[in-house]
Structures are given as structure tokens and as C-alpha cells.
XYZ file of C-alpha atoms in Angstrom:
453
model
C 126.766 159.203 142.792
C 123.385 160.926 143.301
C 123.629 160.084 147.015
C 127.176 161.467 147.235
C 126.677 164.598 145.114
C 123.108 165.595 145.826
C 122.120 168.765 143.940
C 125.342 168.853 141.898
C 124.664 165.453 140.300
C 123.217 166.977 137.111
C 126.331 169.089 136.621
C 128.393 165.937 137.179
C 126.402 164.082 134.490
C 126.848 166.946 132.047
C 130.604 167.071 132.696
C 130.942 163.412 131.697
C 129.783 164.359 128.186
C 132.519 166.980 127.802
C 135.927 166.299 126.185
C 138.628 165.143 128.605
C 141.307 167.793 129.275
C 144.872 167.077 128.132
C 147.747 167.820 130.506
C 151.502 167.349 130.551
C 154.238 167.602 133.154
C 157.640 168.927 132.082
C 160.990 167.353 132.904
C 162.790 170.326 134.457
C 166.194 168.719 133.870
C 165.598 168.872 130.098
C 163.201 171.794 129.522
C 164.191 175.129 131.067
C 161.656 177.486 129.449
C 158.105 177.617 130.771
C 155.517 177.356 127.975
C 152.761 179.912 127.546
C 150.014 177.489 128.611
C 147.452 177.327 131.456
C 148.975 175.771 134.569
C 147.740 172.793 136.573
C 147.142 174.663 139.855
C 148.319 172.004 142.338
C 151.549 170.989 140.567
C 154.666 172.789 139.350
C 155.881 172.287 135.778
C 152.438 171.008 134.766
C 150.274 172.511 132.032
C 147.042 172.026 130.093
C 147.112 171.756 126.294
C 144.357 173.292 124.149
C 144.031 170.021 122.195
C 145.692 166.628 121.954
C 148.543 166.688 119.417
C 150.058 163.626 117.767
C 152.634 163.073 120.510
C 154.282 160.298 118.484
C 155.481 162.933 116.008
C 157.240 165.015 118.665
C 160.869 163.924 119.217
C 160.890 165.736 122.577
C 158.195 163.341 123.800
C 160.458 160.359 123.033
C 163.399 162.141 124.669
C 161.601 162.304 128.036
C 161.234 166.099 127.963
C 157.672 165.803 129.255
C 155.164 163.189 130.364
C 151.510 163.136 129.321
C 149.762 162.718 132.673
C 146.235 163.195 133.924
C 146.065 166.428 135.944
C 144.116 165.154 138.955
C 146.731 162.497 139.727
C 149.395 165.221 139.968
C 147.851 166.193 143.331
C 150.335 163.673 144.735
C 152.795 166.575 144.699
C 150.870 168.331 147.469
C 151.118 165.343 149.815
C 154.894 165.310 149.461
C 155.464 169.055 149.634
C 153.187 169.487 152.643
C 154.228 166.425 154.675
C 157.725 165.288 153.635
C 161.168 166.870 153.972
C 162.179 166.555 150.329
C 165.725 167.790 151.007
C 166.539 164.608 152.930
C 167.538 161.287 151.297
C 164.398 159.175 151.189
C 163.455 155.650 150.261
C 160.235 155.768 148.285
C 158.028 153.017 146.859
C 155.629 153.479 143.960
C 153.912 150.112 144.268
C 151.749 150.122 141.133
C 154.112 152.106 138.928
C 153.281 151.398 135.271
C 153.181 153.115 132.905
C 155.198 155.720 134.839
C 153.227 158.912 135.472
C 153.522 158.927 139.260
C 156.994 157.367 139.129
C 158.462 160.145 136.988
C 156.589 162.709 139.090
C 158.094 161.307 142.293
C 161.530 161.230 140.678
C 161.222 164.962 139.964
C 160.231 165.762 143.559
C 162.732 163.777 145.644
C 166.407 164.650 146.089
C 169.142 163.203 143.868
C 170.491 161.081 146.734
C 167.103 159.497 147.420
C 166.060 156.091 146.086
C 162.764 155.445 144.325
C 161.562 151.877 143.825
C 158.991 151.670 141.034
C 157.211 148.319 141.031
C 154.863 146.686 138.563
C 153.461 143.191 139.024
C 152.691 142.561 135.325
C 155.893 141.741 133.433
C 155.219 143.482 130.096
C 153.944 146.598 131.892
C 157.117 146.575 134.018
C 159.145 146.802 130.780
C 157.127 149.874 129.726
C 157.746 151.371 133.170
C 161.506 150.780 132.826
C 161.469 152.460 129.399
C 159.756 155.580 130.756
C 162.112 155.673 133.755
C 165.132 155.548 131.425
C 163.674 158.318 129.252
C 163.073 160.526 132.301
C 166.771 160.173 133.142
C 166.827 160.926 136.881
C 169.213 158.053 137.651
C 167.961 157.193 141.162
C 165.112 154.834 140.278
C 164.994 151.038 140.551
C 162.287 149.157 138.625
C 161.084 145.900 140.166
C 158.642 143.222 139.022
C 157.160 141.765 142.206
C 153.855 140.859 143.817
C 152.981 143.271 146.671
C 153.247 140.487 149.270
C 156.966 140.090 148.470
C 157.683 143.529 149.912
C 157.208 142.026 153.379
C 160.823 140.848 152.890
C 161.841 144.496 153.452
C 160.462 145.413 156.897
C 160.652 149.110 157.843
C 162.465 149.886 154.564
C 160.537 152.815 153.036
C 159.959 156.360 154.292
C 157.128 156.896 151.831
C 154.809 154.595 149.891
C 152.459 155.468 147.060
C 149.760 152.906 146.357
C 147.756 153.910 143.285
C 145.572 150.856 143.586
C 143.917 148.950 140.717
C 140.265 149.978 140.867
C 136.866 149.885 139.137
C 137.809 152.984 137.121
C 134.685 155.115 137.563
C 136.796 158.261 137.241
C 137.864 157.178 133.745
C 134.324 156.848 132.305
C 134.668 160.062 130.274
C 138.131 159.178 128.995
C 137.849 155.430 128.476
C 134.613 153.819 127.202
C 136.034 150.394 128.081
C 135.946 151.366 131.765
C 132.160 151.744 131.435
C 131.791 148.296 129.884
C 133.898 146.651 132.592
C 132.054 148.225 135.526
C 129.724 146.189 137.752
C 128.797 146.160 141.425
C 130.506 142.781 141.722
C 133.712 144.205 140.244
C 133.622 147.066 142.760
C 133.480 144.509 145.601
C 136.331 142.488 144.106
C 138.449 145.615 143.682
C 137.841 146.696 147.286
C 138.921 143.268 148.567
C 142.032 143.240 146.375
C 142.956 146.742 147.541
C 142.758 145.639 151.185
C 145.057 142.702 150.453
C 147.556 144.964 148.686
C 147.593 147.478 151.543
C 148.167 144.803 154.180
C 150.850 143.124 152.039
C 153.026 146.252 151.846
C 152.311 147.881 155.207
C 155.145 146.061 156.983
C 157.701 147.590 154.590
C 156.781 151.141 155.677
C 158.872 152.635 158.483
C 157.093 153.776 161.654
C 156.465 157.478 161.151
C 156.399 156.964 157.395
C 153.634 158.074 155.041
C 151.319 156.004 152.865
C 149.615 157.851 150.007
C 146.625 155.845 148.775
C 144.820 156.752 145.570
C 142.336 155.415 143.039
C 140.646 156.694 139.900
C 137.202 155.778 141.180
C 134.517 157.425 143.326
C 132.665 154.801 145.374
C 133.375 154.907 149.106
C 134.043 151.169 149.472
C 137.241 151.442 147.391
C 138.231 154.771 148.933
C 137.368 156.118 152.388
C 136.115 152.782 153.715
C 139.303 150.971 152.723
C 141.535 153.651 154.233
C 139.470 153.651 157.459
C 139.738 149.855 157.568
C 143.538 149.999 157.278
C 143.808 152.767 159.874
C 141.781 150.670 162.331
C 143.718 147.466 161.602
C 147.123 149.095 162.029
C 146.346 152.030 164.329
C 147.478 154.506 161.671
C 146.544 158.178 161.696
C 144.940 160.214 158.935
C 146.919 163.169 157.576
C 145.134 166.366 156.565
C 146.313 168.390 153.571
C 145.670 172.072 152.959
C 143.476 172.886 149.955
C 142.934 176.156 148.139
C 139.247 176.861 147.433
C 139.929 177.795 143.808
C 141.283 174.281 143.139
C 137.760 172.856 143.296
C 138.906 169.699 145.131
C 136.261 168.229 147.431
C 137.433 167.258 150.935
C 135.669 164.242 152.450
C 135.579 162.801 155.957
C 134.717 159.233 156.971
C 135.337 157.789 160.442
C 138.164 160.241 161.024
C 139.730 159.693 157.591
C 140.467 162.792 155.514
C 139.998 162.178 151.797
C 140.289 164.312 148.656
C 137.896 163.855 145.737
C 138.177 165.156 142.193
C 134.958 165.600 140.209
C 134.946 166.660 136.532
C 132.332 169.380 137.116
C 134.617 171.041 139.700
C 138.197 170.473 138.491
C 139.903 170.407 135.120
C 140.787 166.727 135.371
C 139.413 163.216 135.605
C 137.906 161.405 138.567
C 140.393 160.748 141.354
C 140.585 160.033 145.091
C 143.512 160.363 147.475
C 144.104 159.947 151.205
C 147.270 159.993 153.334
C 148.046 157.881 156.416
C 150.974 158.034 158.814
C 152.277 154.842 160.402
C 152.440 155.203 164.175
C 155.449 154.276 166.287
C 159.123 155.196 166.356
C 161.675 153.857 163.925
C 164.868 152.354 165.340
C 167.586 151.512 162.853
C 169.133 148.148 163.636
C 172.896 147.852 163.889
C 174.055 144.760 162.038
C 177.189 143.170 163.394
C 178.905 139.827 163.031
C 180.298 138.568 159.744
C 181.045 140.901 156.899
C 178.043 141.139 154.602
C 178.306 139.412 151.249
C 177.013 141.800 148.601
C 175.024 140.676 145.588
C 175.670 143.928 143.719
C 179.024 143.844 141.912
C 181.196 146.972 141.817
C 182.910 147.611 138.491
C 186.692 147.280 138.388
C 188.936 150.349 138.544
C 189.922 149.920 134.899
C 186.284 149.833 133.766
C 185.353 152.774 135.995
C 188.195 154.830 134.566
C 186.766 154.366 131.080
C 183.303 155.774 131.890
C 183.613 158.183 134.825
C 184.250 161.176 132.563
C 180.887 160.534 130.871
C 179.099 161.763 134.041
C 179.113 165.358 135.267
C 179.792 164.461 138.922
C 181.163 160.905 138.908
C 182.196 160.887 142.584
C 178.535 160.993 143.629
C 177.935 157.568 142.082
C 178.787 153.945 142.659
C 179.743 152.131 139.475
C 178.304 148.631 139.106
C 178.815 145.903 136.547
C 176.509 143.076 135.529
C 178.094 140.955 132.822
C 179.207 143.458 130.182
C 176.924 146.315 131.345
C 178.257 149.126 133.562
C 175.624 151.090 135.505
C 175.704 154.042 137.897
C 173.641 154.546 141.078
C 173.778 157.249 143.773
C 176.612 156.194 146.093
C 174.512 156.993 149.166
C 172.009 154.281 148.173
C 174.412 151.387 147.560
C 173.399 149.433 150.681
C 169.693 149.928 149.958
C 170.108 148.817 146.365
C 171.966 145.692 147.425
C 169.143 144.826 149.827
C 166.702 145.169 146.950
C 168.771 142.845 144.775
C 168.940 140.349 147.648
C 165.156 140.245 148.080
C 163.354 141.452 144.946
C 163.289 140.906 141.185
C 165.074 143.999 139.857
C 164.794 144.635 136.109
C 166.412 148.088 135.869
C 168.469 150.233 138.252
C 170.065 153.674 138.114
C 171.539 154.535 134.709
C 172.886 151.975 132.272
C 176.069 153.689 131.082
C 178.102 151.416 128.806
C 178.544 147.960 127.386
C 182.105 146.657 127.543
C 183.218 145.032 124.302
C 186.808 143.931 124.806
C 188.869 147.119 125.010
C 186.076 149.181 123.499
C 182.971 150.733 125.043
C 179.511 151.118 123.580
C 177.515 153.915 125.286
C 174.074 152.708 126.388
C 170.897 154.489 125.354
C 169.853 155.487 128.929
C 173.135 157.397 129.241
C 172.099 159.662 126.351
C 168.845 160.496 128.166
C 170.393 160.897 131.625
C 170.373 164.237 133.434
C 173.931 163.371 134.555
C 175.406 163.021 131.046
C 178.568 165.043 130.409
C 177.962 166.213 126.836
C 181.480 167.616 126.572
C 182.839 164.100 126.133
C 180.979 163.443 122.876
C 180.536 164.737 119.352
C 177.048 166.255 119.043
C 174.806 166.657 116.011
C 171.485 168.542 116.117
C 168.829 167.046 113.850
C 165.937 168.656 112.008
C 162.431 167.297 112.613
C 162.365 164.881 109.672
C 165.836 163.545 110.479
C 164.909 163.120 114.155
C 161.754 161.153 113.349
C 163.609 158.940 110.890
C 166.192 158.265 113.576
C 163.393 157.379 116.025
C 161.987 154.997 113.403
C 165.467 153.415 113.325
C 165.951 154.368 109.687
C 169.195 155.395 108.013
C 169.987 159.104 108.097
C 172.894 160.997 106.571
C 175.225 163.231 108.582
C 177.755 165.704 107.261
C 181.429 165.088 107.760
C 183.212 161.819 108.338
C 185.221 159.908 110.892
C 184.573 156.865 113.021
C 183.167 157.831 116.394
C 180.093 157.762 118.615
C 177.797 160.718 117.988
C 175.149 162.082 120.354
C 172.093 163.054 118.304
C 169.894 165.877 119.569
C 166.667 167.643 118.668
C 166.260 171.221 119.881
C 169.362 170.619 122.033
C 167.729 167.681 123.866
C 169.527 164.320 123.435
C 167.689 161.574 121.542
C 170.296 158.803 121.475
C 173.454 157.449 119.866
C 174.723 156.791 116.385
C 178.086 155.461 115.229
C 179.560 157.430 112.357
C 181.566 155.381 109.872
C 182.794 157.556 107.035
C 179.814 159.364 105.486
C 177.192 156.971 106.851
C 175.961 156.155 110.342
C 174.785 153.109 112.232
C 171.527 153.888 114.030
C 171.645 152.652 117.645
C 168.162 153.695 118.732
C 166.633 150.771 120.714
C 164.694 148.535 118.338
C 161.877 147.936 120.825
C 161.342 151.698 121.333
C 161.171 152.686 117.669
C 158.253 154.625 116.151
C 156.135 152.174 114.181
C 153.629 154.530 112.550
C 154.228 155.723 108.989
C 155.307 159.343 108.859
C 152.867 161.720 107.106
C 153.959 163.496 103.924
C 153.805 166.853 105.707
C 155.148 166.755 109.229
C 153.361 168.977 111.780
C 155.628 170.989 114.076
C 154.432 169.938 117.529
C 154.715 172.978 119.804
C 154.010 171.392 123.185
C 157.273 172.833 124.520
C 159.800 175.086 122.789
């Protein structure tokens, strides 16, 4: 780092002893009022907090109203806004998606009729990714659990790829003491080799003319500029230059014709981060498939089942209604063919919005429907909860509601949906997902978390 930074190395060392900044990114489909907080300069709907609150005690956090994300990594937004036509339907891959920061960010940037594939190779982390995708509620995301090499089954499939590669974590030293303990020169070499394998494994799935955004949370050149230069040479790709504002404090780097962007804690309000963008050369020609009629793996729900749930969405004609077993899901109709190709070739664990479970002649609304941006609230009884009630609901405890009846009730906090309950007389059955419940004991006095109003 002394070789890279020169005279600013002492300031860099001092910055590593400072507290890590806390930043969030708002879900604009759920929060419509901008908070009175300092903004992250390179991303919309992103703000710094003065201190880290107990996010677990904020129902809006569990409702997907905002995501706690490191500010430097939000620079991804600039690559898309400067180099991609975000009005067009796109196929996007977030290769290393868990826990979901970049995935939910991408979902907020692309159009509703685009398709985002969020992948995670580790099974339990893929489940966490699927949970955060459902909470975000965009409805056009597919979560897969595959090794990068399996994406070679989808040649020329994606318009945009984001590879936030596993790395030696030097940029996390201030935030995560474990990253310091795990660091070694040997680990840096192993990470660089693994990153090269990952990049070559997925390159075939990128369309000619498509963009690859490569990022790490480390600083050494072997995992950053050198790896990107290696890929560009192997595949004859071209480096893409992004425009920076001087006040951002981002350091532009150049190595063998590769433009890189470095984030240092003494210059930006964020953690260590590196990003570079490559464009795949060549022209894309879409193949015309003829011959026998294609046999789809995705199953379209029957007309009777569709009729039961269509009114639960604001614009049902924009969606294709699928059924797996007893579960009815909705996906953007424009992406049906792409989704089927994913099911044919990849291990899909979550897709679109899970809407309902069919139980004989009755329907049980699924939790992701409550959190979906497409939910038609007019179809349901709604109850707004106070803070203590909301947290008890999120702990999957019994809560009392006024009135009676026997119907599904949409529970909200500050007008943001939290999930479902079934009212039976003067009691309710709590249908919050067991695996998502708050496990910590609630304090005697509950703090009012004021991250967003």
C-alpha cells in the first residue's frame, strides 16, 4: 500500500483507525419521502446515518423498505447509468449475489420488464439471498444456486454481468477484524487465481457488446487491474471509462489500458473497493429456433387458478402466472422464455413473486406477495400496527386485533406491509415465516428507530 499510495499512506493508515461509516439505500417502491440525511454522492436514494441503530428493532428494515449497504459498492449505479440503456428490457446476472446488496440495487435500477438472475454458489447463503430478494419485492428476480462454470450452458444470454468476486478483503480491514486475521500473501495469490477461473467460466454467457462489471473489496493489483487486464487480453475485450466527479474522492487507475476505480477510506466516506468495466467485442446475432415445438419446463397456471389471484396484482396482464405444485407465482410476461431457459439449465430456488398456495378451493396468500411492489392492497383488509405489536408479529408471537371475522388480514407498520395474519374471531393466526422471525429478546423500552419516516 505504501508503494501504491506514496505520500498519502499515513493518511490511509490513520483512516483505518476511524469508525466505519454506516449507509443505507432506500427502496423507492416503499419509501416515498427523502430523509434529512447526508447523501451518498454517487447513488440515488442512498444516505449516511450518524450512527448504527439496532436495525433488528425497526419493522421497516424487515419489510424491505431499505437495505444496509456499504457506500463504496453503490458506485455500481454509475456503471449502469453511464453505459446501459436502462429503459430497455435487459437480462442481468449478479454472479456472487449473497447477501443481496448489489442484487437489490440492480433490481431498483433496471426496468420492470427486465430479468435479473441473482446467483450464489453456497446453498445457505443462497437462501439468505432469496429472502432479501422477496423482501425487496421487485418481482423480476430469479435466484439460482449454481457454480459459475454452469453458466456456460447459457451462451450469449446476458446483456450485463456483475462479478463481485470473492477476494482477500483488504478493504474490509477497518470493518471486519476477521479479514485481518485471514489475510496472507498466499491467500491473495489463491484469490487471484480463483477470480480468473470465475471470469473465464461466465464469460461465454455474456452477449457480444455486453458489459462485465468486475469488483472486489480489496486493493492489491493482482486481484484487480492485473486480473481485468488478463481477461481483456484473453478475450480481446475493451476497457470502459466512467466519468468521475472530483468531489467524490474516487481514485482512477490505469494498468495496461485498463481503467479502474479505487476507493480509499482517507478519500471517500466508505470502505475499500475496486471496480472496472469491460465490454465484450463482437456483434450479437439472435438465433432463430425452428423445428419441433419447444417443450417448456415452466408450467403455466390453469385459467381457474389464475382467476383466483389476478386481482391481487395491480397490473395482472403484465405477468405470466406459473404453478409449481400448490404454489402460484408471477413473473414478467416478457421474460417467460428466458425464465424457462433458466429452469432448463440451472438450479432455480426462487423466481418472480410467490403469490398464493392453493389449498383445495381456498387460497393462502404467500408472504412475498405482501412485500411485493405489485400488490393490490384494495383486495385485502388492512390493519396498521404500533411498534410493539409489529415487533411481536415479527417474532411470530400472538397479537390481538380489534374486531372479528374470519379473513386474511394484511398487517402494516407506517403504511408499509409486513405480512399476513388470519383473523378468527377475536384472535389471529400469525403467518410470518418461521425462518425469518426475530430471535432477539425485545428490550423493556423500545427505541423508535428513525432511519426513514
